[in-house]
Short mmCIF file of C-alpha atoms in Angstrom, two decimals:
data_model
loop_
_atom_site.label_atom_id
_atom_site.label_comp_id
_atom_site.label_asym_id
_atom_site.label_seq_id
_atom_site.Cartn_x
_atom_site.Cartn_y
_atom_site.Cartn_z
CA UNK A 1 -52.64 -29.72 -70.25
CA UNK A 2 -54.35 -27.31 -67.41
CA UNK A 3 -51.88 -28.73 -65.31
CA UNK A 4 -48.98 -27.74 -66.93
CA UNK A 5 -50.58 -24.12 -67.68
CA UNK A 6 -51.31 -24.18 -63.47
CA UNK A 7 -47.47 -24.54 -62.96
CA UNK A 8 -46.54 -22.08 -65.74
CA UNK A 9 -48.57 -19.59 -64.58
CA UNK A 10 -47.19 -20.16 -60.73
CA UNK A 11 -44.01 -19.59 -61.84
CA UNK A 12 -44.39 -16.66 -64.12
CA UNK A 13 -46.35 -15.07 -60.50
CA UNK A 14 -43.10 -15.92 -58.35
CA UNK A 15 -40.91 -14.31 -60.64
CA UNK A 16 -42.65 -11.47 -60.73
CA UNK A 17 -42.60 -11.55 -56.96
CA UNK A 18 -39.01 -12.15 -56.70
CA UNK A 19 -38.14 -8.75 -59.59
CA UNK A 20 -40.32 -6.49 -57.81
CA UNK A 21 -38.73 -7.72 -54.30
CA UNK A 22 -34.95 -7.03 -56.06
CA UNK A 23 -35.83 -3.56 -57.60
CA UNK A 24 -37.38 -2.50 -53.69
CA UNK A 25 -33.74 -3.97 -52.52
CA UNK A 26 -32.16 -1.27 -54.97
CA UNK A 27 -34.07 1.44 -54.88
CA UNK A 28 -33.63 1.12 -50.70
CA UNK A 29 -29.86 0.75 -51.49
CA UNK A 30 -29.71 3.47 -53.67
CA UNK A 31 -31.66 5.62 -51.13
CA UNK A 32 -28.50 4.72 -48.20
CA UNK A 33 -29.13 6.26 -44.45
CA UNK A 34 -30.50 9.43 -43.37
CA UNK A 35 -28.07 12.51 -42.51
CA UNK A 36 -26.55 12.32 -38.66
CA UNK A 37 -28.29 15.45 -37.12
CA UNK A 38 -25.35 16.89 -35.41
CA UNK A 39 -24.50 19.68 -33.29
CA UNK A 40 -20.97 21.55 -34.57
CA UNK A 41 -18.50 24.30 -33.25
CA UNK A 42 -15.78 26.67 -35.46
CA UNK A 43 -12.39 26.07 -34.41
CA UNK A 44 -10.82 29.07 -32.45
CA UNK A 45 -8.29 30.72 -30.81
CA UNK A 46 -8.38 31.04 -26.48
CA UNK A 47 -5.77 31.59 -23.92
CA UNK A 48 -4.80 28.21 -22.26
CA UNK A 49 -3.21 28.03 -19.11
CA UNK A 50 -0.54 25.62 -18.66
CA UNK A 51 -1.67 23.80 -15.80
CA UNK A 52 -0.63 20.53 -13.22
CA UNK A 53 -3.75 18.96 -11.81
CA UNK A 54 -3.16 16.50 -8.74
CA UNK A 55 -5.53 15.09 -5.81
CA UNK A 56 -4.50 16.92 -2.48
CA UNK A 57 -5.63 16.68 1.25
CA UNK A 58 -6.81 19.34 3.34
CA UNK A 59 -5.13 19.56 6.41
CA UNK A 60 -4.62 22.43 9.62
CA UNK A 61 -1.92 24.55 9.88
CA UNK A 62 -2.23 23.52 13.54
CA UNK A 63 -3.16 20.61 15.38
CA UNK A 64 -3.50 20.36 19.14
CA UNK A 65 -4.58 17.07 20.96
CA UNK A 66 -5.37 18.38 24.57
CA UNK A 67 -4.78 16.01 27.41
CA UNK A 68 -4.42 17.05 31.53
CA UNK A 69 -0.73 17.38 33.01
CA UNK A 70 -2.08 16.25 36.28
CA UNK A 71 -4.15 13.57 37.02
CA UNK A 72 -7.90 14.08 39.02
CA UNK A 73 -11.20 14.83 38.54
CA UNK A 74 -12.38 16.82 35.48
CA UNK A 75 -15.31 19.13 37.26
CA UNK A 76 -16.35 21.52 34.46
CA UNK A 77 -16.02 21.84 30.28
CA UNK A 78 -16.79 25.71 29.43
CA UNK A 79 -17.43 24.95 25.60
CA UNK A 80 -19.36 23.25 22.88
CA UNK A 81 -18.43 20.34 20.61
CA UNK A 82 -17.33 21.90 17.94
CA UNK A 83 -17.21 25.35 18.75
CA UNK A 84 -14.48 27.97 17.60
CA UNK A 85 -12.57 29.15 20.10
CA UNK A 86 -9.76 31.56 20.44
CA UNK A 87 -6.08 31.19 21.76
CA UNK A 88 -6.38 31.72 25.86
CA UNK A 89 -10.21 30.54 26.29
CA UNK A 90 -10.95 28.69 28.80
CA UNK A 91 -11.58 24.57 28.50
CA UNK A 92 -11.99 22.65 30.78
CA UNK A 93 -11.91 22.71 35.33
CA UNK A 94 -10.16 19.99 37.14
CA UNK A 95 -10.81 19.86 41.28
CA UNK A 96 -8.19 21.80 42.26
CA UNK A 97 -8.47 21.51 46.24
CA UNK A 98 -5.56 19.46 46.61
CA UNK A 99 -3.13 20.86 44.51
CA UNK A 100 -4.23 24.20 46.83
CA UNK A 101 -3.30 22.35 49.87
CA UNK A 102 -0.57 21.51 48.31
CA UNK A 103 0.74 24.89 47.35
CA UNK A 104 -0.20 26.16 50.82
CA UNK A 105 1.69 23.69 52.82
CA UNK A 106 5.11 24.53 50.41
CA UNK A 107 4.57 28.38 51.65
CA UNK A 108 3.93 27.49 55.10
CA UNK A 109 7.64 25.23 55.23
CA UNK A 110 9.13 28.19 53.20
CA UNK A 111 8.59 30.61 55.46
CA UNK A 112 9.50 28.04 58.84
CA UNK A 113 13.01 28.10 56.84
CA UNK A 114 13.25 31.19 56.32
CA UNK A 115 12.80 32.26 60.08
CA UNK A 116 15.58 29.54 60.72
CA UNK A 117 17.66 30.95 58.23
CA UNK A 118 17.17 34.86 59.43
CA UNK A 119 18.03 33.05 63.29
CA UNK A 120 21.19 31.48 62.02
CA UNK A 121 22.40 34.39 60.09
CA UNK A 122 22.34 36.69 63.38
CA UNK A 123 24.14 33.82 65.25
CA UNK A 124 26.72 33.86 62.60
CA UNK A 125 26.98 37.41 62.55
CA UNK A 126 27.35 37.85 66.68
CA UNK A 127 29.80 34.71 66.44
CA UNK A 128 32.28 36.72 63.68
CA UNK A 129 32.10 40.14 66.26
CA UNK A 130 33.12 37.50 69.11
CA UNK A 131 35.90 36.26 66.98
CA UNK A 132 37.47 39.23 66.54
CA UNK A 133 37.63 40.27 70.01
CA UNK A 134 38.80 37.37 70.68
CA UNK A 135 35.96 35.49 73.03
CA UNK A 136 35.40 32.61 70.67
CA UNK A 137 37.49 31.03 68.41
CA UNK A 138 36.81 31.26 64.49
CA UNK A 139 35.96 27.33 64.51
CA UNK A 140 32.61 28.17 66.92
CA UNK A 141 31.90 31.36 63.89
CA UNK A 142 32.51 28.50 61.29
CA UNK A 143 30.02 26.26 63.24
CA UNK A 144 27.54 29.12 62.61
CA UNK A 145 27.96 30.18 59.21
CA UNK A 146 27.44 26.13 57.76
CA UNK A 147 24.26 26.59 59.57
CA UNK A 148 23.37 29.51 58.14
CA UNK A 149 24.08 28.41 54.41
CA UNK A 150 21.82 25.14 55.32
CA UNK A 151 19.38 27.22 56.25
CA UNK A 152 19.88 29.43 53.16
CA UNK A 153 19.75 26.12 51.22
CA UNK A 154 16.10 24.91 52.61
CA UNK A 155 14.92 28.23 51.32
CA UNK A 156 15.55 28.13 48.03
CA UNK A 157 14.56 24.50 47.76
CA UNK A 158 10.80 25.67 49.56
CA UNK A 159 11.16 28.54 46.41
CA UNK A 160 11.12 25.71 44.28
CA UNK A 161 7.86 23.66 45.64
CA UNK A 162 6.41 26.63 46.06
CA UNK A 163 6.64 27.39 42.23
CA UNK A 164 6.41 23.86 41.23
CA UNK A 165 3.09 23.83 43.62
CA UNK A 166 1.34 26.82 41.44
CA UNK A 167 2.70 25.62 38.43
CA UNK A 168 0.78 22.54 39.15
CA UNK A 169 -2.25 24.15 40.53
CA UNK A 170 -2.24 26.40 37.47
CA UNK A 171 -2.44 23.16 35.28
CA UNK A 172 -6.30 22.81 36.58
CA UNK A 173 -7.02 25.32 34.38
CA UNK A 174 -6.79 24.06 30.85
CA UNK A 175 -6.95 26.65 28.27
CA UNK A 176 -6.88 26.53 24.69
CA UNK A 177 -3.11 26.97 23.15
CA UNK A 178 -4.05 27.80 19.37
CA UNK A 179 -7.47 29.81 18.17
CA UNK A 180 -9.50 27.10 16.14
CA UNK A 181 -12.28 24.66 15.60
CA UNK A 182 -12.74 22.10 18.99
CA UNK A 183 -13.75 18.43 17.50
CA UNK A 184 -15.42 15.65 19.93
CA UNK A 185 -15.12 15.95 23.27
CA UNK A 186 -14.04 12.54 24.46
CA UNK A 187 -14.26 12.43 28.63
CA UNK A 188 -17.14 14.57 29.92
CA UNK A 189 -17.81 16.03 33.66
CA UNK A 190 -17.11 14.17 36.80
CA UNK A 191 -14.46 11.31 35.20
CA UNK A 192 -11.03 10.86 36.37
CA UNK A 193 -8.13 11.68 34.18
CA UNK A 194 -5.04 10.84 34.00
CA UNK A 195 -2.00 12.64 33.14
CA UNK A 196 -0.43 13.22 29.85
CA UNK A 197 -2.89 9.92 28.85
CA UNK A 198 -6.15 11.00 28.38
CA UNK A 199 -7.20 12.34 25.52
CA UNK A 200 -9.69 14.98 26.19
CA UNK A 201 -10.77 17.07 22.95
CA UNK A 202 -8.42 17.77 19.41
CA UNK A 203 -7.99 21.30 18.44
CA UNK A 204 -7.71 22.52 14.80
CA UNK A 205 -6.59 25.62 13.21
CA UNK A 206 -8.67 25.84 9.83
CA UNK A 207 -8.44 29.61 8.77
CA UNK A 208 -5.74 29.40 7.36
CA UNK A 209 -5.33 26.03 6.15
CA UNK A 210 -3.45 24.12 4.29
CA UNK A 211 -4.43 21.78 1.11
CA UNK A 212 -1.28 19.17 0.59
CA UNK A 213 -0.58 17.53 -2.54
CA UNK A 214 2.18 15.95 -4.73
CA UNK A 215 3.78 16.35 -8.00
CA UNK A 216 5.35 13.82 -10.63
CA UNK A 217 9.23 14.05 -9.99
CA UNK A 218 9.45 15.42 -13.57
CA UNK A 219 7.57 18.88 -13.46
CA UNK A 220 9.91 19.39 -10.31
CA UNK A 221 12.26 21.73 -12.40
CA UNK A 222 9.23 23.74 -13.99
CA UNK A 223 7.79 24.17 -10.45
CA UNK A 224 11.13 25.15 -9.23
CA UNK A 225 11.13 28.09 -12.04
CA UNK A 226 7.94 29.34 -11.62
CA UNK A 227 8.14 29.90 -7.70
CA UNK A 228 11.64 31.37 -8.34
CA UNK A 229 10.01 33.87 -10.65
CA UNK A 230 7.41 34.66 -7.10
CA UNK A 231 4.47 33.32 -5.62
CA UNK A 232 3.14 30.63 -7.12
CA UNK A 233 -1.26 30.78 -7.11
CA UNK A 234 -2.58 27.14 -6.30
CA UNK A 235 -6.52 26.53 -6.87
CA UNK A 236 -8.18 23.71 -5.08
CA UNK A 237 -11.68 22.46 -6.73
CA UNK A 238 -14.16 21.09 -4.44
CA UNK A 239 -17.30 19.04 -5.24
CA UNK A 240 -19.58 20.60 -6.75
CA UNK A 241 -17.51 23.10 -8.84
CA UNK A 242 -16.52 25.71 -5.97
CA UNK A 243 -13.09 26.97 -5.89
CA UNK A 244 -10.76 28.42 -3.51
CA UNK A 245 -7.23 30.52 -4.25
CA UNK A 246 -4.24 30.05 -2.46
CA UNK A 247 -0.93 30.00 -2.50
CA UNK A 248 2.12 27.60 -2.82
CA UNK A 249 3.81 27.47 0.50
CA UNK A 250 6.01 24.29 0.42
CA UNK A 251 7.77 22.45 -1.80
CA UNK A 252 9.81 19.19 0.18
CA UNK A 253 13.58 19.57 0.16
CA UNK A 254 13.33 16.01 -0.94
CA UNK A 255 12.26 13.75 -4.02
CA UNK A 256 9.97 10.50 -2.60
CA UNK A 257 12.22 7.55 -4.25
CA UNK A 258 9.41 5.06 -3.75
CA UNK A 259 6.93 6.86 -5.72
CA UNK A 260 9.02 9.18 -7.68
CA UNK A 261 7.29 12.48 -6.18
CA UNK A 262 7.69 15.56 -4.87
CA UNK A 263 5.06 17.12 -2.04
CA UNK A 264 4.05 20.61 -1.97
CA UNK A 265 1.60 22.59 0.49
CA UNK A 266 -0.68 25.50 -0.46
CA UNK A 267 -1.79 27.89 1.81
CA UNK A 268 -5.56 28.90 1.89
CA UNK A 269 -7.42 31.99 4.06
CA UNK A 270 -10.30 29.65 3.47
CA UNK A 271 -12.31 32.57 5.27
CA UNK A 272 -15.62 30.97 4.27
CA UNK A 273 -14.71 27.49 6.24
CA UNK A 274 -14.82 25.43 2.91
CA UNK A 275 -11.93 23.35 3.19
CA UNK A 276 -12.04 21.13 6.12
CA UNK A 277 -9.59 18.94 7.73
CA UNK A 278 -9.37 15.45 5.94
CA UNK A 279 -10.97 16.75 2.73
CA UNK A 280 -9.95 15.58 -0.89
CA UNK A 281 -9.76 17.89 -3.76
CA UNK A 282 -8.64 18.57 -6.99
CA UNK A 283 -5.76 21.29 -6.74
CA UNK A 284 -4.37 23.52 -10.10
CA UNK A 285 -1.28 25.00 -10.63
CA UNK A 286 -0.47 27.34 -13.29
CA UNK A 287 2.77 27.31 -14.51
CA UNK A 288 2.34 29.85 -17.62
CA UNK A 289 -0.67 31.03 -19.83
CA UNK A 290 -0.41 30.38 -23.82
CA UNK A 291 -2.13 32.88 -25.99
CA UNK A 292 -3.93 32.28 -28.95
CA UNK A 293 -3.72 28.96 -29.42
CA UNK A 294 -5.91 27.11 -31.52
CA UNK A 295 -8.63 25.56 -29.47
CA UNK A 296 -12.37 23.66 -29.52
CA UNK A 297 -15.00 22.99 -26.62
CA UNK A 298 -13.19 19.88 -25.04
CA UNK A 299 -16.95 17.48 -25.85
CA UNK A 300 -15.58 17.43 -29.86
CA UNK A 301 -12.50 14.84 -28.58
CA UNK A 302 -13.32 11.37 -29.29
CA UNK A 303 -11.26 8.42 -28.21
CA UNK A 304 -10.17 5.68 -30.73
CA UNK A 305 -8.02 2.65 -31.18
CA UNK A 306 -5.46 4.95 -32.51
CA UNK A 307 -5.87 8.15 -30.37
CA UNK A 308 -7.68 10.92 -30.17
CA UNK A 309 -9.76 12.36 -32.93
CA UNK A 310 -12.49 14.83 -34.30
CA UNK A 311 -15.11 14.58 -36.21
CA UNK A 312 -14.48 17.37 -39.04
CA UNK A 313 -17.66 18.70 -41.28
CA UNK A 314 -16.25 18.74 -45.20
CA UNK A 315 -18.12 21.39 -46.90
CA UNK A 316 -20.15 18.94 -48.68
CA UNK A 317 -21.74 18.20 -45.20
CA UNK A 318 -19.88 15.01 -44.93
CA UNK A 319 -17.78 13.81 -42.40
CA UNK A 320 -14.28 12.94 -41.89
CA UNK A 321 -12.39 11.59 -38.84
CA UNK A 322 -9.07 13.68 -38.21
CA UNK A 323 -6.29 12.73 -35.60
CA UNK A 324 -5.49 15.42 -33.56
CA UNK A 325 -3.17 16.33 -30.74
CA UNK A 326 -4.17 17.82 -27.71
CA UNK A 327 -2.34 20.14 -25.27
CA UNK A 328 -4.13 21.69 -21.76
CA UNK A 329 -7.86 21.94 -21.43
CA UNK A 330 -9.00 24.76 -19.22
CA UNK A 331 -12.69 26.23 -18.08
CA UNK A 332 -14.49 23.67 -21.11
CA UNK A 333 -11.75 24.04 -24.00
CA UNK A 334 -8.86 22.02 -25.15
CA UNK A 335 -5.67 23.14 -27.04
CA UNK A 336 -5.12 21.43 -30.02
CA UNK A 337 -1.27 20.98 -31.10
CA UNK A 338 -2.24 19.77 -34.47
CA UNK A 339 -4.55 18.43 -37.20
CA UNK A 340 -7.28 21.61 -36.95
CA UNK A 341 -7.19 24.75 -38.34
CA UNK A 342 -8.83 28.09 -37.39
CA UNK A 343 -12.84 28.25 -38.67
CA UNK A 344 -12.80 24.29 -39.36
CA UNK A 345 -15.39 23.26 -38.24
CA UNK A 346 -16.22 20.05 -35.93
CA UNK A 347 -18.71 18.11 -34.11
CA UNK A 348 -19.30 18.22 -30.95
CA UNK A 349 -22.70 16.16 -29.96
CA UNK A 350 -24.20 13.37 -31.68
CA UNK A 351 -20.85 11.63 -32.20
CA UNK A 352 -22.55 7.78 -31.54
CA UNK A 353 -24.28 8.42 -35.00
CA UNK A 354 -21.51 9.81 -37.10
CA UNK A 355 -19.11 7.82 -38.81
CA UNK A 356 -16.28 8.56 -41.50
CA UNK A 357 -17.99 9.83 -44.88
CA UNK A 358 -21.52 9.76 -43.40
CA UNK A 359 -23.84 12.43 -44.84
CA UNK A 360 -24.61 15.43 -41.68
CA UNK A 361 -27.31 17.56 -41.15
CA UNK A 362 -26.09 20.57 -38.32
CA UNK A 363 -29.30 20.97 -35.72
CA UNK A 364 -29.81 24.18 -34.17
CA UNK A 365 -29.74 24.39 -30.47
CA UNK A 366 -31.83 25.95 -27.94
CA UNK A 367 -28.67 27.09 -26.69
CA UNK A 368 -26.15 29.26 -28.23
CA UNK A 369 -23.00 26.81 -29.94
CA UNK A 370 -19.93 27.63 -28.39
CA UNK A 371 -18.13 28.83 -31.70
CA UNK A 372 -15.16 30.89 -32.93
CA UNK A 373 -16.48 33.83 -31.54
CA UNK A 374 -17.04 32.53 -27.69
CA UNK A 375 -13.40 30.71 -27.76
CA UNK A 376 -12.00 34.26 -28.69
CA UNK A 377 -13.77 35.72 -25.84
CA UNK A 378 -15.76 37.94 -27.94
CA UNK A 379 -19.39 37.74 -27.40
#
């Protein structure tokens, strides 16, 4: 008899166990989770540039690779690696004793001819006196006047050495053709160079410079019209958020087939020596501004299986997930086509915790929200 009490009373204790454990299950279920603690932003209105973004390369208006046009020995550089240098300055020294020899041995047979030539031209002369009073005969003044013209004839070819002679003494000078930034210098002092072969130090122009880039073969015609309409402002973004102004200076008579693209050049003062040769950046072209379009700080957009979406705060502090569709984002905001509406309100941080219908509680930032009022521009 205990024994069967024992087991009664067991089981009356695990069913009590087992209710109490079911009505903590419901009350916990009935509780559901906490609010998402959110941060949120008013839909506005903002000015949204219509813009082409592409990755472009820096390169110099002008590019000079400087090699000798006469070969010997380099004797002096006058310059720095590296240094900016203007159009005329001096480079570089080559020995230039024997191309002063040289020169100086052309004069010395120029002016030998030229007393030969002075000599035959009186014999002439005297000859063509005799022939008319009739000593000699016109073939002996003939004789004399084809040795006059030879002469005449060595004269102008010592002209010629004599000229080509400074010409080439003149080339042991090397100065700089462009005004820009020297690179490495590749042969130094006291090596032997070759001519029109060795390469001795590249020249860049950099101020201005040019940033080139290309365009998918279908904004061709709205390029077209907007640099028909005048210049055409190009922006190139470097790392680190610094931006420089140009403007459009090429567009290619010609549509790459291969990649279906079209290459354009913008033309930067680049005063402050921020773009450099070789560079990547981001460059921006404006095509046209919109005005007053509806707009939200670009960190609300989500991306989902079907597109992109917002998060949307009901006005019972619930959530709902709307498609939208986006236009141009500019300086933090994005243009929204359609699905919001002015003073709708959406999220914009804590995303990862929100889900549709989930309850919301809006946290207050350290930082002012970037609302209806800063979209407008209004502070």
């Amino acid at each position: 008899m205990s024994l069967v009490l024992r087991s009664m009373t067991t089981l009356l204790v695990l069913v009590a166990v087992t209710a109490g454990s079911g009505c903590t299950k419901k009350a916990e279920k009935k509780q559901g989770r906490p609010p998402a603690p959110v941060l949120v932003a008013v839909v506005g209105t903002a000015d949204i540039p219509q813009r082409l973004v592409a990755v472009g390369t820096v390169e110099a208006t002008e590019s000079v690779v400087v090699r000798p046009q006469i070969s010997g020995e380099l004797s002096a550089v006058f310059f720095t690696e590296g240094q900016e240098v203007s159009r005329g300055q001096k480079l570089f020294q080559m020995d230039p004793r024997s191309y002063q020899a040289a020169l100086k041995k052309a004069e010395a047979s120029l002016a030998r001819n030229r007393v030969i030539m002075e000599n035959a031209l009186k014999d002439y002369h005297r000859y063509a006196q005799l022939v008319k009073e009739g000593i000699v005969t016109q073939e002996q003044a003939e004789a004399y006047r084809t040795k006059a013209d030879s002469a005449a004839a060595d004269v102008e070819a010592d002209k010629a050495a004599v000229e080509n002679a400074r010409v080439q003494l003149s080339y042991t000078t090397m100065t700089a053709p462009i005004a820009g930034r020297l690179g490495n210098l590749a042969v130094s002092r006291g090596n032997v160079v070759e001519a029109n072969k060795t390469t001795l130090v590249t020249l860049n122009a950099i101020a201005p410079i040019y940033v080139t880039f290309s365009l998918p073969e279908r904004e061709l015609a709205a390029v077209r019209g907007r640099m028909a309409e005048g210049r055409m402002a190009v922006e190139a973004e470097l790392p680190g958020g610094i931006v420089e102004r140009g403007q459009v200076s090429f567009l290619d008579n010609l549509v790459d087939t291969t990649t279906g693209t079209i290459k354009l050049k913008g033309r930067f003062d680049n005063r402050n020596r921020r773009l450099w040769p070789g560079q990547f950046v981001q460059v921006s072209l404006t095509l046209a501004e919109r005005k007053g379009v509806v707009a939200v700080p670009s960190q609300a957009l989500q991306t989902g299986q079907k597109g992109t979406f917002v998060y949307v705060v009901r006005s019972d502090l619930t959530a709902e997930m709307r498609p939208v569709v986006t236009g141009a984002a500019y300086n933090g905001l994005t243009a929204i086509e359609k699905g919001l509406a002015v003073a709708e309100q959406v999220v914009i941080d804590g995303q990862l915790r929100v889900s549709p219908g989930a309850r919301l509680e809006i946290k207050k930032s350290g930082q002012p929200q970037q609302g209806a009022s800063q979209i407008n521009g209004r502070p």
